[in-house]
Amino acid sequence: MSSQRDQLVCNARDCFKKIEDVAWITFCSHVFCAQHGKEIKLQQIGSRSCPACGSHFRDDLSIVERKLNRSMQYRALLLCGYCPETIMEIANNGITFWNFQKQQVCLNLERKVEYYRETVTRLKKDLAQDKSEAASKIHRLEQQLELVQSKLNEANEEKAALRATSGEHARNHHQVKKRRNI
Ligand SMILES: [Zn+2]
Ligand SMILES: [Zn+2]
């Protein structure tokens, strides 16, 4: 098993599948998984283009299939027969391609970080607004509560005063009645 550091991921939008065995490599330095590579190959030669950057694929060499898990024996002879300049050129192209792919991974992660950061900021702002709306609603309700409470107090005072007046009235009436009876 290879680690994530030495693995490629498919450049097709929303795929990002880890490429384990077969890679489809393009002249514009993009790489696709077996499924997306085959989809490109199924298109007519003249109308093929890179799903990642839109570059037009002029011929069959614009996108090539590369088996990544070749045996040591196969690899041992892979560059044999070429002169050192050609070997260096091939190696240089391979390293440039690899660096470009790693840069793409970093860019993609940076975009994700930016997206999550923006979402968190927006949600915090919404939460602060919701909080301030809730606070002003609570304030309005407290004012209404205070108003209704003071009206209730007034009504209770009035009721108590009324009860006191009617009690006194009844007592007076009783005393008058008593006096008359003497
Ligand atoms: Zn893919
Ligand atoms: Zn491309």
CSV table of C-alpha atoms and ligand atoms in Angstrom, one decimal:
chain,number,residue,atom,x,y,z
A,1,MET,CA,0.0,0.0,0.0
A,2,SER,CA,1.3,3.4,-1.0
A,3,SER,CA,0.9,6.4,1.3
A,4,GLN,CA,-1.2,9.4,0.4
A,5,ARG,CA,2.0,11.4,-0.2
A,6,ASP,CA,3.0,9.2,-3.2
A,7,GLN,CA,-0.5,8.9,-4.6
A,8,LEU,CA,-2.3,10.8,-7.4
A,9,VAL,CA,-5.9,11.8,-7.3
A,10,CYS,CA,-8.2,12.0,-10.3
A,11,ASN,CA,-8.5,15.6,-11.6
A,12,ALA,CA,-12.1,15.2,-12.9
A,13,ARG,CA,-14.5,17.6,-11.2
A,14,ASP,CA,-16.0,16.1,-8.0
A,15,CYS,CA,-14.1,12.7,-8.5
A,16,PHE,CA,-10.8,13.0,-6.5
A,17,LYS,CA,-10.5,9.3,-6.5
A,18,LYS,CA,-7.1,7.9,-5.4
A,19,ILE,CA,-5.4,6.4,-8.4
A,20,GLU,CA,-4.1,3.0,-7.4
A,21,ASP,CA,-3.3,1.1,-10.5
A,22,VAL,CA,-4.1,2.7,-13.9
A,23,ALA,CA,-3.6,6.4,-14.5
A,24,TRP,CA,-4.6,8.4,-17.6
A,25,ILE,CA,-2.1,11.1,-18.1
A,26,THR,CA,-2.6,14.1,-20.4
A,27,PHE,CA,-0.2,16.4,-22.3
A,28,CYS,CA,-1.6,19.3,-20.2
A,29,SER,CA,-0.3,17.5,-17.0
A,30,HIS,CA,-3.6,16.3,-15.8
A,31,VAL,CA,-4.4,12.8,-14.5
A,32,PHE,CA,-7.6,10.8,-14.5
A,33,CYS,CA,-8.8,7.6,-12.9
A,34,ALA,CA,-9.6,4.5,-15.0
A,35,GLN,CA,-13.3,5.4,-15.3
A,36,HIS,CA,-12.7,9.1,-16.4
A,37,GLY,CA,-9.8,8.1,-18.7
A,38,LYS,CA,-12.0,5.6,-20.5
A,39,GLU,CA,-14.8,8.2,-20.8
A,40,ILE,CA,-12.4,10.5,-22.6
A,41,LYS,CA,-11.1,7.7,-24.8
A,42,LEU,CA,-14.7,6.9,-25.8
A,43,GLN,CA,-15.1,10.4,-27.4
A,44,GLN,CA,-14.2,10.9,-31.0
A,45,ILE,CA,-10.5,11.7,-31.5
A,46,GLY,CA,-11.1,15.2,-32.9
A,47,SER,CA,-13.6,16.2,-30.2
A,48,ARG,CA,-11.7,15.1,-27.1
A,49,SER,CA,-10.8,17.7,-24.5
A,50,CYS,CA,-9.4,17.7,-21.0
A,51,PRO,CA,-12.2,17.6,-18.4
A,52,ALA,CA,-9.9,19.6,-15.9
A,53,CYS,CA,-8.7,22.5,-18.1
A,54,GLY,CA,-10.5,22.2,-21.4
A,55,SER,CA,-7.4,21.8,-23.5
A,56,HIS,CA,-8.1,20.2,-26.9
A,57,PHE,CA,-6.6,16.7,-27.4
A,58,ARG,CA,-5.3,16.8,-31.0
A,59,ASP,CA,-4.2,13.2,-31.2
A,60,ASP,CA,-3.9,9.8,-29.5
A,61,LEU,CA,-0.7,10.9,-27.6
A,62,SER,CA,-2.5,13.8,-25.9
A,63,ILE,CA,-3.8,11.3,-23.3
A,64,VAL,CA,-2.0,8.0,-22.5
A,65,GLU,CA,-2.7,5.1,-20.2
A,66,ARG,CA,0.0,4.4,-17.6
A,67,LYS,CA,0.1,1.3,-15.4
A,68,LEU,CA,1.6,2.4,-12.1
A,69,ASN,CA,2.2,-1.0,-10.5
A,70,ARG,CA,4.8,-2.3,-13.0
A,71,SER,CA,7.2,-4.9,-11.7
A,72,MET,CA,10.7,-4.1,-10.7
A,73,GLN,CA,11.9,-6.2,-13.6
A,74,TYR,CA,9.9,-4.1,-16.0
A,75,ARG,CA,11.1,-0.8,-14.5
A,76,ALA,CA,14.7,-1.9,-14.6
A,77,LEU,CA,14.7,-1.9,-18.3
A,78,LEU,CA,12.2,1.0,-18.9
A,79,LEU,CA,14.8,3.7,-19.7
A,80,CYS,CA,17.5,1.4,-21.0
A,81,GLY,CA,18.6,2.2,-24.5
A,82,TYR,CA,18.1,5.9,-24.3
A,83,CYS,CA,21.0,8.3,-24.1
A,84,PRO,CA,21.6,10.1,-20.8
A,85,GLU,CA,20.1,13.4,-22.2
A,86,THR,CA,16.9,11.6,-23.2
A,87,ILE,CA,16.7,9.8,-19.8
A,88,MET,CA,17.1,13.2,-18.0
A,89,GLU,CA,14.5,14.7,-20.2
A,90,ILE,CA,12.0,11.9,-19.5
A,91,ALA,CA,12.8,12.1,-15.7
A,92,ASN,CA,12.5,15.9,-15.7
A,93,ASN,CA,9.1,15.7,-17.4
A,94,GLY,CA,8.0,13.1,-14.9
A,95,ILE,CA,9.1,15.2,-11.9
A,96,THR,CA,7.5,18.4,-13.4
A,97,PHE,CA,4.2,16.5,-13.8
A,98,TRP,CA,4.4,15.1,-10.3
A,99,ASN,CA,5.1,18.6,-8.8
A,100,PHE,CA,2.2,20.1,-10.8
A,101,GLN,CA,-0.2,17.4,-9.4
A,102,LYS,CA,0.9,18.1,-5.8
A,103,GLN,CA,0.4,21.8,-6.3
A,104,GLN,CA,-3.2,21.0,-7.6
A,105,VAL,CA,-3.8,19.1,-4.4
A,106,CYS,CA,-2.6,22.0,-2.3
A,107,LEU,CA,-4.7,24.5,-4.2
A,108,ASN,CA,-7.8,22.3,-3.8
A,109,LEU,CA,-7.2,22.0,-0.1
A,110,GLU,CA,-6.7,25.8,0.2
A,111,ARG,CA,-10.0,26.4,-1.7
A,112,LYS,CA,-11.7,24.0,0.8
A,113,VAL,CA,-10.2,25.8,3.8
A,114,GLU,CA,-11.3,29.1,2.4
A,115,TYR,CA,-14.8,27.7,1.7
A,116,TYR,CA,-15.1,26.4,5.3
A,117,ARG,CA,-13.7,29.6,6.8
A,118,GLU,CA,-16.2,31.7,4.8
A,119,THR,CA,-19.1,29.4,5.9
A,120,VAL,CA,-18.1,29.6,9.6
A,121,THR,CA,-17.8,33.4,9.4
A,122,ARG,CA,-21.3,33.6,7.7
A,123,LEU,CA,-22.9,31.3,10.2
A,124,LYS,CA,-21.3,33.2,13.1
A,125,LYS,CA,-22.7,36.5,11.6
A,126,ASP,CA,-26.2,34.9,11.2
A,127,LEU,CA,-26.0,33.6,14.8
A,128,ALA,CA,-25.1,37.1,16.1
A,129,GLN,CA,-28.0,38.6,14.1
A,130,ASP,CA,-30.4,36.0,15.4
A,131,LYS,CA,-29.2,36.7,18.9
A,132,SER,CA,-29.7,40.4,18.6
A,133,GLU,CA,-33.1,39.9,17.1
A,134,ALA,CA,-34.0,37.5,19.9
A,135,ALA,CA,-32.7,40.1,22.4
A,136,SER,CA,-34.8,42.9,21.0
A,137,LYS,CA,-37.9,40.6,21.0
A,138,ILE,CA,-37.2,39.7,24.6
A,139,HIS,CA,-36.9,43.4,25.4
A,140,ARG,CA,-40.2,44.2,23.7
A,141,LEU,CA,-41.9,41.3,25.6
A,142,GLU,CA,-40.4,42.4,28.9
A,143,GLN,CA,-41.8,45.9,28.3
A,144,GLN,CA,-45.3,44.5,27.5
A,145,LEU,CA,-45.0,42.3,30.6
A,146,GLU,CA,-44.2,45.3,32.8
A,147,LEU,CA,-47.1,47.3,31.3
A,148,VAL,CA,-49.6,44.4,31.8
A,149,GLN,CA,-48.2,43.8,35.4
A,150,SER,CA,-48.7,47.5,36.3
A,151,LYS,CA,-52.2,47.4,34.9
A,152,LEU,CA,-52.9,44.3,37.0
A,153,ASN,CA,-51.5,46.0,40.1
A,154,GLU,CA,-53.7,49.0,39.5
A,155,ALA,CA,-56.7,46.8,39.0
A,156,ASN,CA,-55.9,44.9,42.2
A,157,GLU,CA,-55.5,48.1,44.1
A,158,GLU,CA,-58.8,49.3,42.7
A,159,LYS,CA,-60.5,46.0,43.7
A,160,ALA,CA,-59.0,46.2,47.2
A,161,ALA,CA,-60.2,49.8,47.6
A,162,LEU,CA,-63.6,48.9,46.3
A,163,ARG,CA,-63.8,45.9,48.8
A,164,ALA,CA,-62.7,48.2,51.7
A,165,THR,CA,-65.3,50.8,50.7
A,166,SER,CA,-68.1,48.3,50.4
A,167,GLY,CA,-67.0,46.7,53.8
A,168,GLU,CA,-67.2,50.0,55.5
A,169,HIS,CA,-70.5,50.8,54.0
A,170,ALA,CA,-71.9,47.5,55.2
A,171,ARG,CA,-70.5,48.0,58.7
A,172,ASN,CA,-72.1,51.5,58.8
A,173,HIS,CA,-75.4,50.1,57.6
A,174,HIS,CA,-75.3,47.4,60.3
A,175,GLN,CA,-74.5,50.0,63.1
A,176,VAL,CA,-77.3,52.2,61.9
A,177,LYS,CA,-79.7,49.2,62.0
A,178,LYS,CA,-78.4,48.3,65.5
A,179,ARG,CA,-78.9,51.8,66.8
A,180,ARG,CA,-82.5,51.9,65.5
A,181,ASN,CA,-83.2,48.6,67.3
A,182,ILE,CA,-82.1,50.0,70.7
B,1,ZN,ZN,-12.1,10.1,-11.8
B,2,ZN,ZN,-5.8,19.5,-18.8
